[in-house]
Coordinates of C-alpha atoms and ligand atoms in Angstrom, one line a residue:
M1 CA 31.6 15.3 7.5
E2 CA 31.7 14.7 11.2
N3 CA 35.0 16.3 11.4
K4 CA 33.6 19.6 10.0
S5 CA 31.2 20.5 12.7
F6 CA 29.8 19.4 16.1
D7 CA 26.6 20.9 15.5
P8 CA 23.9 18.7 13.9
A9 CA 22.2 21.6 12.2
A10 CA 25.4 22.4 10.3
L11 CA 25.8 18.7 9.5
E12 CA 22.5 18.7 7.8
M13 CA 23.3 21.7 5.8
L14 CA 26.8 20.5 4.7
E15 CA 25.1 17.5 3.2
I16 CA 23.1 19.8 1.2
V17 CA 26.2 21.9 0.3
K18 CA 27.9 18.6 -0.9
K19 CA 24.9 17.4 -2.9
E20 CA 24.3 20.7 -4.6
G21 CA 27.9 21.5 -5.1
Y22 CA 27.8 24.8 -3.2
E23 CA 31.0 26.2 -1.8
T24 CA 31.7 27.2 1.9
A25 CA 34.7 28.0 4.0
W26 CA 35.3 24.3 4.7
E27 CA 35.5 23.6 0.9
R28 CA 37.7 26.5 0.4
L29 CA 40.0 25.5 3.2
E30 CA 40.5 22.1 1.5
K31 CA 41.5 23.9 -1.6
Q32 CA 44.0 25.9 0.2
Q33 CA 46.0 22.8 1.4
P34 CA 48.9 22.7 2.0
Q35 CA 48.8 26.1 3.6
C36 CA 52.0 28.1 3.6
G37 CA 54.4 26.9 6.4
F38 CA 56.2 30.3 6.6
G39 CA 52.9 32.1 7.1
L40 CA 51.8 29.7 9.8
L41 CA 55.1 30.2 11.7
G42 CA 54.9 34.1 11.2
V43 CA 58.3 34.2 9.3
C44 CA 57.2 35.8 6.0
C45 CA 57.5 39.6 5.5
R46 CA 55.7 41.6 2.9
N47 CA 56.3 45.0 4.4
C48 CA 58.5 46.4 1.6
M49 CA 59.3 45.6 -2.0
M50 CA 62.8 44.4 -1.5
G51 CA 60.8 41.4 -0.5
P52 CA 58.6 39.4 0.0
C53 CA 61.0 37.7 2.3
R54 CA 60.9 34.6 4.5
I55 CA 63.2 33.0 7.0
N56 CA 64.2 29.3 6.9
P57 CA 62.7 27.7 10.0
F58 CA 65.3 25.1 10.1
G59 CA 68.3 27.3 10.6
D60 CA 69.7 27.2 7.1
D61 CA 69.8 30.2 4.9
P62 CA 68.2 32.6 4.5
Q63 CA 68.1 33.7 8.2
R64 CA 67.5 37.4 7.4
G65 CA 65.3 39.3 5.1
V66 CA 66.9 41.5 2.4
C67 CA 66.8 44.4 4.8
G68 CA 68.5 42.2 7.5
A69 CA 65.4 41.7 9.6
T70 CA 65.6 38.5 11.6
A71 CA 62.8 36.0 12.4
D72 CA 62.3 37.8 15.8
V73 CA 61.8 41.2 14.1
I74 CA 59.5 39.7 11.3
V75 CA 57.3 37.7 13.7
A76 CA 57.0 40.6 16.2
R77 CA 56.1 43.0 13.5
N78 CA 53.5 40.6 12.2
V79 CA 51.9 40.1 15.6
D80 CA 51.8 43.8 16.0
R81 CA 50.1 44.3 12.6
M82 CA 47.5 41.7 13.7
I83 CA 46.9 43.6 17.0
A84 CA 46.6 46.8 15.0
G85 CA 44.0 45.2 12.7
G86 CA 42.0 43.9 15.6
A87 CA 42.2 47.0 17.8
S88 CA 41.2 49.2 14.9
A89 CA 38.1 47.2 14.1
H90 CA 36.8 47.2 17.7
S91 CA 37.9 50.9 18.2
D92 CA 36.4 52.2 15.0
H93 CA 33.3 50.4 16.1
G94 CA 33.3 52.3 19.4
R95 CA 33.8 55.6 17.7
R96 CA 30.4 55.3 15.9
P97 CA 28.1 55.2 19.0
A98 CA 30.4 57.9 20.6
I99 CA 29.8 60.2 17.7
L100 CA 26.1 59.2 17.7
L101 CA 25.6 60.0 21.3
K102 CA 27.2 63.4 20.7
E103 CA 24.8 64.1 17.9
V104 CA 21.8 63.1 19.9
A105 CA 22.8 65.2 22.8
E106 CA 23.2 68.2 20.5
G107 CA 19.8 67.6 18.9
K108 CA 21.4 66.8 15.5
N109 CA 19.9 63.3 15.3
R110 CA 16.4 62.7 16.1
D111 CA 16.1 59.0 15.0
Y112 CA 17.9 57.9 18.1
Q113 CA 17.4 58.7 21.8
I114 CA 19.2 58.0 25.1
K115 CA 17.5 54.9 26.3
D116 CA 19.4 54.2 29.5
V117 CA 19.8 57.4 31.5
D118 CA 21.0 55.3 34.6
K119 CA 23.9 53.9 32.6
L120 CA 24.7 57.4 31.2
K121 CA 24.9 58.7 34.8
A122 CA 26.9 55.7 35.9
V123 CA 29.5 56.3 33.1
A124 CA 29.5 60.0 33.8
Q125 CA 30.2 59.4 37.4
K126 CA 33.2 57.2 36.7
L127 CA 34.5 60.0 34.5
G128 CA 34.1 62.5 37.2
I129 CA 31.3 64.4 35.5
D130 CA 28.6 66.2 37.5
V131 CA 25.5 63.9 37.1
N132 CA 23.0 66.5 38.4
A133 CA 23.3 68.5 35.1
E134 CA 20.7 68.2 32.3
I135 CA 20.7 64.9 30.6
N136 CA 21.9 66.1 27.2
E137 CA 24.6 68.2 28.9
I138 CA 25.9 65.1 30.7
A139 CA 25.8 63.1 27.4
L140 CA 27.7 65.7 25.5
K141 CA 30.4 65.7 28.2
V142 CA 30.7 61.9 28.1
A143 CA 30.9 61.8 24.5
E144 CA 33.5 64.5 24.3
I145 CA 35.8 62.6 26.7
A146 CA 35.5 59.5 24.6
L147 CA 36.2 61.3 21.4
N148 CA 39.0 63.0 23.0
D149 CA 40.5 59.7 23.9
F150 CA 40.5 58.9 20.3
G151 CA 42.3 62.1 19.1
K152 CA 44.1 63.8 21.9
Q153 CA 47.8 64.6 21.4
D154 CA 49.2 64.7 24.9
E155 CA 51.2 61.8 26.5
E156 CA 48.6 61.2 29.4
P157 CA 46.9 57.8 29.4
I158 CA 43.4 57.8 27.9
K159 CA 40.6 58.8 30.5
F160 CA 38.5 55.7 30.0
L161 CA 41.3 53.4 30.9
M162 CA 42.2 55.5 34.0
A163 CA 38.5 55.8 35.1
Y164 CA 37.7 52.0 34.6
A165 CA 40.9 50.0 35.2
P166 CA 41.4 48.8 38.8
K167 CA 43.8 51.0 40.8
K168 CA 46.4 48.2 41.5
R169 CA 46.5 47.3 37.8
I170 CA 47.3 50.9 36.8
E171 CA 50.1 51.1 39.3
L172 CA 51.5 47.9 38.0
W173 CA 51.4 49.2 34.4
K174 CA 53.4 52.2 35.6
K175 CA 55.8 50.1 37.3
V176 CA 56.3 47.9 34.3
E177 CA 56.9 51.0 32.1
E178 CA 59.6 52.0 34.5
A179 CA 61.1 48.5 34.5
L180 CA 61.2 48.4 30.8
S181 CA 62.5 51.7 30.4
T182 CA 66.0 51.5 32.2
N183 CA 67.9 51.9 28.9
A184 CA 65.4 53.3 26.3
K185 CA 61.9 54.3 26.8
I186 CA 59.2 51.6 26.4
K187 CA 55.7 52.5 27.3
I188 CA 52.5 50.5 27.5
L189 CA 49.9 52.9 28.8
P190 CA 47.9 54.1 25.8
R191 CA 47.9 57.9 25.0
N192 CA 45.1 57.8 22.3
I193 CA 43.2 55.1 20.9
D194 CA 44.0 55.8 17.2
R195 CA 47.5 56.8 17.9
E196 CA 48.6 53.5 19.2
I197 CA 47.5 51.9 16.0
V198 CA 49.2 54.4 13.9
D199 CA 52.2 53.9 16.0
I200 CA 52.2 50.2 15.2
M201 CA 51.9 50.9 11.5
H202 CA 54.8 53.4 11.8
R203 CA 57.2 51.2 13.8
T204 CA 56.5 48.1 11.7
H205 CA 57.4 49.9 8.5
I206 CA 60.8 48.9 7.1
G207 CA 63.7 50.3 9.1
V208 CA 62.0 51.5 12.2
D209 CA 61.5 49.4 15.4
N210 CA 63.9 46.4 15.2
E211 CA 63.6 45.0 18.7
A212 CA 61.1 42.3 19.5
L213 CA 60.4 43.4 23.0
S214 CA 59.8 47.0 22.0
L215 CA 57.6 45.9 19.2
L216 CA 55.6 43.7 21.4
A217 CA 55.3 46.4 24.1
Q218 CA 53.6 48.6 21.5
G219 CA 51.3 45.9 20.6
I220 CA 50.3 45.5 24.2
R221 CA 49.7 49.4 24.3
A222 CA 47.4 49.2 21.2
A223 CA 45.5 46.2 22.8
L224 CA 45.1 48.0 26.0
A225 CA 43.6 51.1 24.2
D226 CA 41.2 48.6 22.6
G227 CA 40.1 46.7 25.7
W228 CA 39.9 49.6 28.2
G229 CA 39.3 52.2 25.3
G230 CA 37.7 51.4 21.9
S231 CA 35.9 48.3 22.9
L232 CA 34.8 49.6 26.3
I233 CA 33.4 52.7 24.7
A234 CA 31.5 50.7 22.2
T235 CA 29.8 48.7 25.0
E236 CA 29.1 51.6 27.3
F237 CA 27.8 53.9 24.6
Q238 CA 25.6 51.3 23.0
D239 CA 24.2 50.5 26.5
I240 CA 23.4 54.3 26.9
L241 CA 21.7 54.5 23.5
F242 CA 20.0 51.2 23.2
G243 CA 19.7 50.0 26.7
T244 CA 21.8 47.8 29.1
P245 CA 21.2 44.2 28.4
M246 CA 19.1 42.4 31.2
V247 CA 18.3 38.8 31.5
K248 CA 15.9 37.2 28.9
E249 CA 15.2 33.9 27.1
V250 CA 16.0 33.5 23.5
E251 CA 16.5 30.9 20.9
A252 CA 19.5 30.0 19.0
N253 CA 20.4 27.9 15.9
L254 CA 19.2 27.5 12.2
G255 CA 15.7 26.3 13.4
V256 CA 14.9 30.0 14.2
I257 CA 14.4 30.5 10.6
D258 CA 10.8 30.1 9.9
P259 CA 9.8 29.5 6.1
D260 CA 6.3 31.0 6.7
Y261 CA 7.8 34.3 7.3
V262 CA 9.8 37.0 5.6
N263 CA 13.3 36.0 7.1
I264 CA 15.8 38.8 7.5
I265 CA 19.3 38.1 8.9
V266 CA 21.4 41.0 10.2
H267 CA 25.0 40.0 10.3
G268 CA 28.2 41.9 11.4
H269 CA 29.0 43.8 14.4
E270 CA 27.7 47.4 14.8
P271 CA 24.2 47.5 16.2
V272 CA 23.4 51.1 15.2
L273 CA 21.4 50.2 12.1
S274 CA 20.2 46.7 13.4
E275 CA 18.6 48.4 16.4
K276 CA 16.4 50.4 14.0
I277 CA 15.7 47.4 11.8
V278 CA 14.4 45.6 14.9
E279 CA 12.2 48.5 15.6
V280 CA 10.9 49.1 12.1
A281 CA 10.4 45.3 11.5
E282 CA 8.1 45.1 14.4
S283 CA 6.0 48.1 13.2
E284 CA 2.4 47.2 12.0
E285 CA 3.2 49.0 8.7
M286 CA 6.0 46.5 7.8
Q287 CA 4.3 43.4 9.2
N288 CA 1.3 44.3 7.1
K289 CA 3.4 44.6 4.0
A290 CA 4.8 41.2 4.7
R291 CA 1.4 39.8 5.1
Q292 CA 0.2 41.3 1.9
A293 CA 3.1 39.6 0.1
G294 CA 1.7 36.3 1.5
A295 CA 4.1 35.7 4.4
K296 CA 2.9 35.4 8.0
G297 CA 4.9 38.4 9.0
I298 CA 8.6 39.3 9.4
N299 CA 11.0 37.1 11.2
L300 CA 14.1 39.2 12.2
I301 CA 17.1 37.0 13.0
G302 CA 20.7 37.8 14.1
M303 CA 24.1 36.4 13.2
C304 CA 27.4 36.7 14.7
C305 CA 28.1 39.9 16.8
T306 CA 25.4 42.0 15.4
G307 CA 23.2 39.2 16.4
N308 CA 24.6 39.1 19.8
E309 CA 24.0 42.8 20.3
I310 CA 20.2 42.7 19.4
L311 CA 19.9 39.2 21.1
M312 CA 21.3 40.7 24.5
R313 CA 19.2 43.8 24.3
Q314 CA 16.0 43.0 22.4
G315 CA 15.8 39.2 22.7
V316 CA 16.0 38.6 18.8
P317 CA 16.7 35.0 18.0
I318 CA 20.2 34.0 16.6
A319 CA 20.7 31.7 13.7
G320 CA 24.3 31.0 14.5
N321 CA 28.0 31.8 14.7
V322 CA 30.3 32.8 11.8
L323 CA 30.4 29.4 10.1
H324 CA 26.6 29.4 10.1
S325 CA 26.7 32.6 7.9
E326 CA 27.0 30.6 4.7
L327 CA 24.8 27.7 5.8
S328 CA 21.9 29.9 6.6
I329 CA 21.6 31.0 3.0
V330 CA 21.7 27.5 2.0
T331 CA 18.4 27.0 3.7
G332 CA 16.8 28.8 0.8
A333 CA 14.6 30.6 3.2
I334 CA 16.6 33.8 4.0
D335 CA 15.0 36.7 2.0
A336 CA 17.6 39.2 3.0
M337 CA 21.1 39.1 4.6
V338 CA 21.8 42.6 5.8
V339 CA 25.5 43.2 6.7
D340 CA 27.4 46.0 8.4
V341 CA 31.2 45.4 9.1
Q342 CA 33.5 42.6 10.1
C343 CA 33.4 38.8 9.7
I344 CA 31.3 39.0 6.7
F345 CA 32.7 36.4 4.3
P346 CA 33.3 38.0 0.9
A347 CA 31.9 34.8 -0.6
L348 CA 28.5 35.4 0.8
P349 CA 26.9 37.5 -2.0
E350 CA 27.9 35.0 -4.6
L351 CA 26.2 32.2 -2.5
A352 CA 23.2 34.4 -2.1
D353 CA 23.0 34.6 -5.9
C354 CA 22.3 30.8 -6.0
F355 CA 19.2 31.5 -4.2
H356 CA 16.6 34.3 -4.2
T357 CA 18.4 35.9 -1.2
V358 CA 19.1 39.6 -1.5
F359 CA 22.5 40.4 0.0
I360 CA 22.5 44.0 1.3
S361 CA 25.7 45.9 2.4
T362 CA 25.1 49.1 4.2
S363 CA 28.5 50.3 5.4
E364 CA 30.6 52.8 3.4
Q365 CA 33.5 50.7 4.7
A366 CA 32.3 47.2 3.7
K367 CA 31.4 46.9 0.0
F368 CA 31.0 43.9 -2.2
E369 CA 31.2 43.2 -5.9
K370 CA 27.8 41.5 -5.8
G371 CA 24.7 42.0 -4.0
I372 CA 23.1 45.5 -3.5
H373 CA 24.2 48.4 -1.4
I374 CA 21.8 50.5 0.6
Q375 CA 23.9 53.2 2.3
F376 CA 23.1 53.5 5.9
E377 CA 22.6 57.3 6.9
E378 CA 22.4 57.6 10.6
D379 CA 20.3 60.7 10.4
K380 CA 17.9 58.8 8.2
A381 CA 18.0 55.6 10.1
I382 CA 14.3 54.8 10.1
E383 CA 14.1 55.5 6.4
T384 CA 17.1 53.3 5.6
A385 CA 15.7 50.5 7.8
K386 CA 12.3 50.6 5.8
K387 CA 14.2 50.5 2.5
I388 CA 16.0 47.3 3.5
I389 CA 12.9 45.5 4.9
E390 CA 11.0 46.4 1.8
K391 CA 13.7 44.7 -0.3
A392 CA 13.4 41.6 1.8
I393 CA 9.6 41.5 1.4
E394 CA 10.1 41.9 -2.4
A395 CA 12.6 39.0 -2.3
Y396 CA 10.2 36.8 -0.5
S397 CA 7.9 36.6 -3.6
R398 CA 10.9 35.3 -5.6
R399 CA 11.5 32.2 -3.4
D400 CA 12.1 28.9 -5.0
K401 CA 10.2 26.5 -2.6
S402 CA 12.1 23.4 -4.0
K403 CA 15.3 24.8 -2.5
I404 CA 14.0 25.3 1.0
Y405 CA 15.3 23.2 3.8
V406 CA 15.5 24.4 7.4
P407 CA 17.0 22.1 10.1
K408 CA 14.8 21.9 13.1
Q409 CA 17.5 22.4 15.7
K410 CA 17.2 25.4 18.0
S411 CA 17.9 25.7 21.6
K412 CA 16.6 28.1 24.3
A413 CA 19.1 30.3 26.1
I414 CA 19.0 32.6 29.0
V415 CA 21.1 35.5 28.0
G416 CA 21.7 39.3 28.8
F417 CA 24.4 39.1 31.6
S418 CA 25.8 42.6 31.5
V419 CA 27.8 43.5 34.5
E420 CA 24.9 45.4 35.8
Q421 CA 22.6 42.3 35.4
I422 CA 25.1 40.2 37.2
L423 CA 25.4 42.7 40.1
K424 CA 21.6 42.8 40.3
A425 CA 21.4 39.0 40.6
L426 CA 24.0 39.2 43.3
G427 CA 22.1 41.8 45.2
G428 CA 24.1 44.9 44.1
S429 CA 27.7 43.9 45.1
V430 CA 30.4 41.4 44.0
K431 CA 30.6 40.2 47.6
P432 CA 28.3 37.2 47.1
I433 CA 30.5 36.0 44.2
V434 CA 33.6 36.5 46.1
D435 CA 32.1 34.7 49.0
V436 CA 31.3 31.6 47.0
I437 CA 34.8 31.6 45.4
V438 CA 36.4 31.9 48.9
E439 CA 34.2 29.1 50.1
G440 CA 35.3 27.0 47.1
K441 CA 31.9 26.5 45.7
I442 CA 33.2 28.1 42.6
K443 CA 36.9 27.5 42.1
G444 CA 37.3 30.2 39.6
V445 CA 35.9 32.0 36.5
A446 CA 36.9 31.3 32.8
G447 CA 36.2 33.9 30.2
I448 CA 35.9 32.5 26.8
V449 CA 35.8 34.5 23.5
G450 CA 36.0 34.0 20.0
C451 CA 35.2 32.6 16.7
N452 CA 34.8 29.5 14.6
N453 CA 37.6 28.4 12.3
P454 CA 37.2 25.6 9.8
K455 CA 40.4 24.3 10.9
V456 CA 38.7 23.2 14.1
K457 CA 35.6 21.2 14.1
Q458 CA 32.9 23.9 14.5
D459 CA 31.8 24.3 18.2
Y460 CA 33.5 21.1 19.3
F461 CA 36.3 22.9 21.2
H462 CA 33.9 25.6 22.6
V463 CA 31.3 23.1 23.8
T464 CA 33.7 20.4 25.1
L465 CA 35.8 23.0 27.0
T466 CA 32.8 24.7 28.4
K467 CA 31.1 21.5 29.8
E468 CA 34.3 20.3 31.3
L469 CA 34.9 23.6 33.0
I470 CA 31.5 23.7 34.6
S471 CA 31.7 20.1 35.7
R472 CA 34.8 21.2 37.7
D473 CA 32.9 24.1 39.4
I474 CA 34.5 26.7 37.2
L475 CA 31.9 29.4 36.3
V476 CA 32.1 30.3 32.5
I477 CA 31.4 33.7 31.0
G478 CA 32.0 34.8 27.5
T479 CA 31.2 36.5 24.3
G480 CA 31.1 36.5 20.6
C481 CA 30.8 33.3 18.6
W482 CA 31.7 31.2 21.6
A483 CA 28.5 32.4 23.3
I484 CA 26.5 31.4 20.2
A485 CA 28.0 27.9 20.3
A486 CA 27.2 27.6 24.0
A487 CA 23.6 28.9 23.4
K488 CA 23.1 26.4 20.4
A489 CA 24.4 23.6 22.7
G490 CA 21.9 24.3 25.3
L491 CA 24.5 25.3 27.9
M492 CA 22.8 28.6 28.8
T493 CA 19.6 27.1 30.4
M494 CA 18.7 26.1 33.9
D495 CA 18.6 22.6 32.7
A496 CA 22.4 22.8 32.1
V497 CA 22.8 23.4 35.8
K498 CA 22.8 19.6 36.1
M499 CA 26.0 19.4 34.2
A500 CA 27.8 21.6 36.8
G501 CA 29.8 20.3 39.7
D502 CA 28.0 20.3 43.0
G503 CA 29.5 23.6 44.2
L504 CA 28.6 25.6 40.9
K505 CA 25.2 23.8 40.8
S506 CA 24.4 25.2 44.2
V507 CA 25.3 28.7 43.3
C508 CA 23.4 28.5 40.2
Q509 CA 20.3 27.3 42.0
A510 CA 20.6 29.9 44.6
L511 CA 20.9 32.9 42.2
N512 CA 18.7 31.3 39.6
I513 CA 21.3 31.6 36.7
P514 CA 22.7 29.1 34.3
P515 CA 26.3 27.9 34.8
V516 CA 27.4 29.7 31.5
L517 CA 26.7 33.3 31.0
H518 CA 26.4 35.2 27.8
M519 CA 28.0 38.6 28.2
G520 CA 27.5 39.9 24.6
S521 CA 29.4 40.5 21.5
C522 CA 33.2 40.6 21.1
V523 CA 33.5 44.3 22.0
D524 CA 31.7 43.3 25.2
C525 CA 34.8 41.5 26.3
S526 CA 35.2 44.8 27.9
R527 CA 32.3 43.8 30.3
M528 CA 34.6 40.8 31.5
L529 CA 37.4 43.4 32.1
V530 CA 35.1 45.6 34.2
L531 CA 33.7 42.6 36.2
A532 CA 37.3 41.4 36.9
G533 CA 38.3 45.0 37.8
A534 CA 35.2 45.2 40.2
I535 CA 36.4 42.1 42.0
A536 CA 39.9 43.2 42.2
D537 CA 39.0 46.5 43.6
Y538 CA 36.6 44.9 46.1
L539 CA 39.4 42.7 47.4
N540 CA 42.1 45.5 47.1
A541 CA 43.9 43.0 44.9
D542 CA 45.3 43.0 41.5
I543 CA 43.5 41.1 38.6
S544 CA 46.4 38.7 38.2
D545 CA 45.8 37.6 41.9
L546 CA 42.3 36.3 41.0
P547 CA 41.5 32.8 40.0
L548 CA 40.5 33.9 36.4
V549 CA 41.7 32.4 33.1
G550 CA 40.8 33.2 29.5
S551 CA 40.5 31.3 26.3
A552 CA 40.0 31.9 22.6
P553 CA 39.4 28.4 21.1
E554 CA 38.5 28.2 17.5
W555 CA 39.8 31.8 17.0
Y556 CA 40.6 33.3 13.6
T557 CA 40.4 37.0 13.6
E558 CA 42.9 39.8 14.2
K559 CA 40.4 41.0 16.8
A560 CA 40.9 37.9 18.7
V561 CA 44.6 38.5 18.9
S562 CA 43.9 42.0 20.2
I563 CA 41.4 40.6 22.9
G564 CA 43.8 38.0 24.0
T565 CA 46.6 40.5 24.3
Y566 CA 44.6 42.9 26.4
F567 CA 43.5 40.1 28.6
I568 CA 47.1 39.0 29.3
A569 CA 48.1 42.6 29.7
S570 CA 45.3 43.0 32.2
G571 CA 46.7 40.0 34.2
I572 CA 44.7 37.1 32.9
P573 CA 46.4 33.9 31.4
V574 CA 45.0 33.1 28.1
H575 CA 44.7 29.9 26.2
L576 CA 44.8 29.9 22.4
W577 CA 43.9 27.3 19.7
P578 CA 44.7 27.1 16.8
L579 CA 48.5 28.0 16.9
P580 CA 49.1 31.7 16.7
P581 CA 51.7 32.6 13.9
V582 CA 54.6 33.2 16.3
L583 CA 56.5 29.8 16.5
G584 CA 59.1 31.0 13.9
S585 CA 60.6 33.1 16.6
E586 CA 61.8 31.5 19.8
K587 CA 62.2 34.9 21.3
V588 CA 58.8 36.2 20.6
T589 CA 57.2 32.9 21.8
K590 CA 59.1 33.1 25.0
I591 CA 58.1 36.8 25.6
L592 CA 54.5 36.1 25.0
T593 CA 54.3 32.7 26.8
E594 CA 56.8 33.2 29.7
D595 CA 58.4 36.6 30.2
V596 CA 55.2 38.6 30.1
K597 CA 53.9 36.6 33.1
E598 CA 56.7 38.1 35.4
L599 CA 55.8 41.6 34.2
L600 CA 52.1 41.6 33.8
G601 CA 50.8 38.4 35.3
G602 CA 49.0 37.2 32.3
Y603 CA 50.5 35.1 29.4
F604 CA 49.4 33.0 26.5
F605 CA 49.4 29.2 26.5
I606 CA 48.6 26.9 23.6
E607 CA 46.8 23.5 23.7
G608 CA 44.9 21.6 21.1
D609 CA 42.9 19.4 23.2
P610 CA 39.9 20.8 25.1
I611 CA 40.2 18.4 28.1
K612 CA 44.0 19.1 28.5
T613 CA 43.1 22.8 28.2
V614 CA 40.8 22.5 31.1
E615 CA 43.3 20.7 33.2
K616 CA 45.8 23.5 32.6
M617 CA 43.1 26.1 33.4
E618 CA 42.3 24.4 36.7
E619 CA 45.9 24.2 37.5
I620 CA 46.3 27.9 37.1
I621 CA 43.1 28.6 39.1
M622 CA 44.1 26.3 41.9
E623 CA 47.6 28.0 41.9
K624 CA 46.1 31.4 42.2
R625 CA 43.7 30.1 45.0
K626 CA 46.7 28.8 46.9
K627 CA 48.5 32.1 46.7
L628 CA 45.4 33.9 47.9
G629 CA 45.3 31.4 50.7
I630 CA 41.8 30.2 49.9
Ligands
BF8_701 O1 33.8 39.8 16.9 S1 33.8 35.8 17.6 S2 34.1 35.3 14.3 S3 31.8 37.5 14.8 S4 35.7 37.9 15.6 FE1 34.0 37.3 14.2 FE2 35.2 35.9 16.0 FE3 32.6 35.6 15.7 FE4 32.3 38.9 16.3 NI1 34.4 38.2 17.5

């Protein structure tokens, strides 16, 4: 049992799972053993029906698919399709608030307003729009530029990337394109967010692109369109519509579930609906309804990245990261689990059926065989939120008290570290952070992202890595399920400062910040890019010169592959664990772990032990410091 999770709350729930015979991702992983070795190495191809084909990893036959594709081509195509999946999830997410802002500006949607005018003006300014115009006019122009980045047909790089990426990096990307295009054209600057994904699907079709480098370059192009395009648009537009996160204290872990209340979990990624659910759940009308049903009121709780969005902006408590999604239902005290898109295990509605929990899907893109579907209409957002909350109140009366068990564990966490909040804490400029890095009080910064994966003991890698980094004076920032793991482990508190090395400790005390900063959901990895870019521009340096490293420990999604790729393409070395499915091709492995370093400054490295990972990260940081002469 101890090998499954590092989180005591999870271990308590896993005992119940075992005793009652429920099924979770951990049990299903066991049933999948042994997992397909070809799949793990990336050497199986299902892209056409002459196959499926696979390459013998030991050098014997077959060394080619029926079409003649080698391991290099197959692995590179598979990596590309993972990036396409991840970039499309983030970018399609970004499209939604961009369309919504346009509709709000045009007066077509009155359920939403522009909450953060300062942010709108800051984004507009970056895009070269006159900020003295009327607010709706500015909003419309900003939205049109974003939507144009999704759909324009010219060859120019997308506007958001050109407006946000640091100057030196843009120059470098152009130089890399020139260097790669001596013989045939290879481009990496994205023309259009959607197009780069379509391009991947096209060139990975049987019989199109059959060169590993060319394939991977397109993967980088789509990933850049995600990081500096789709994800960044998601972050910026959500800030405009719902407010830019500012520092606040929240609670994290299953202990936030309160059996005396109607407990509603919102799970997924897009906050457009959940923001309304927060608002409506707080209304006297809904709280009264809950009280009439015998509860003390409504307890709204987040899960995964939808959870991170409303935690960062509204201070809503969070029940856990992705491996907690099933465990939360097993508490028997969740009256409704409301989901939008991404990272929602298909098994959830069936598990909910073992309890009184009503599982409510809301997106036209994410349907389930079981549970109920309440279609979310953005122009009827308040009405939809009411309907959902009423379903939860109804379910409350069907609770089986004998099945309720809620672990006590919950930790306080200081969250809300948007770039704006960080700059505010620093007095308006990145100078103080640069100064403490130069002085050596902070050796460097590690940005951590990503998931849980039942192949890795839940949260163990996240927490061990983070603690070790801060003990060595490396500031840790990050997003997604890592951030939830760190919050649950109490690493985002002022109390955690004592775990930091002396240098970092003094900085945290001076700025009154924890040593581990929650920057948001996975699309908010764009906040890390923007911060890195601001430091690079301040120093007139390139991102790859800075003592920065990334890591995606416990990763499992295609989105993590896209994030890792846009980090390396932006100049940041990135650690990965578990192993990515590339080892079936020496060539692809070499490109992604070595060759790309020469070109872009960033590269992937693999390590399965958290302490050894920190050693490697520190080595990279010290090497960069040496080069900078600090
Ligand atoms: O986008 S960290 S498990 S919830 S993919 Fe999913 Fe991974 Fe969690 Fe958020 Ni990001």
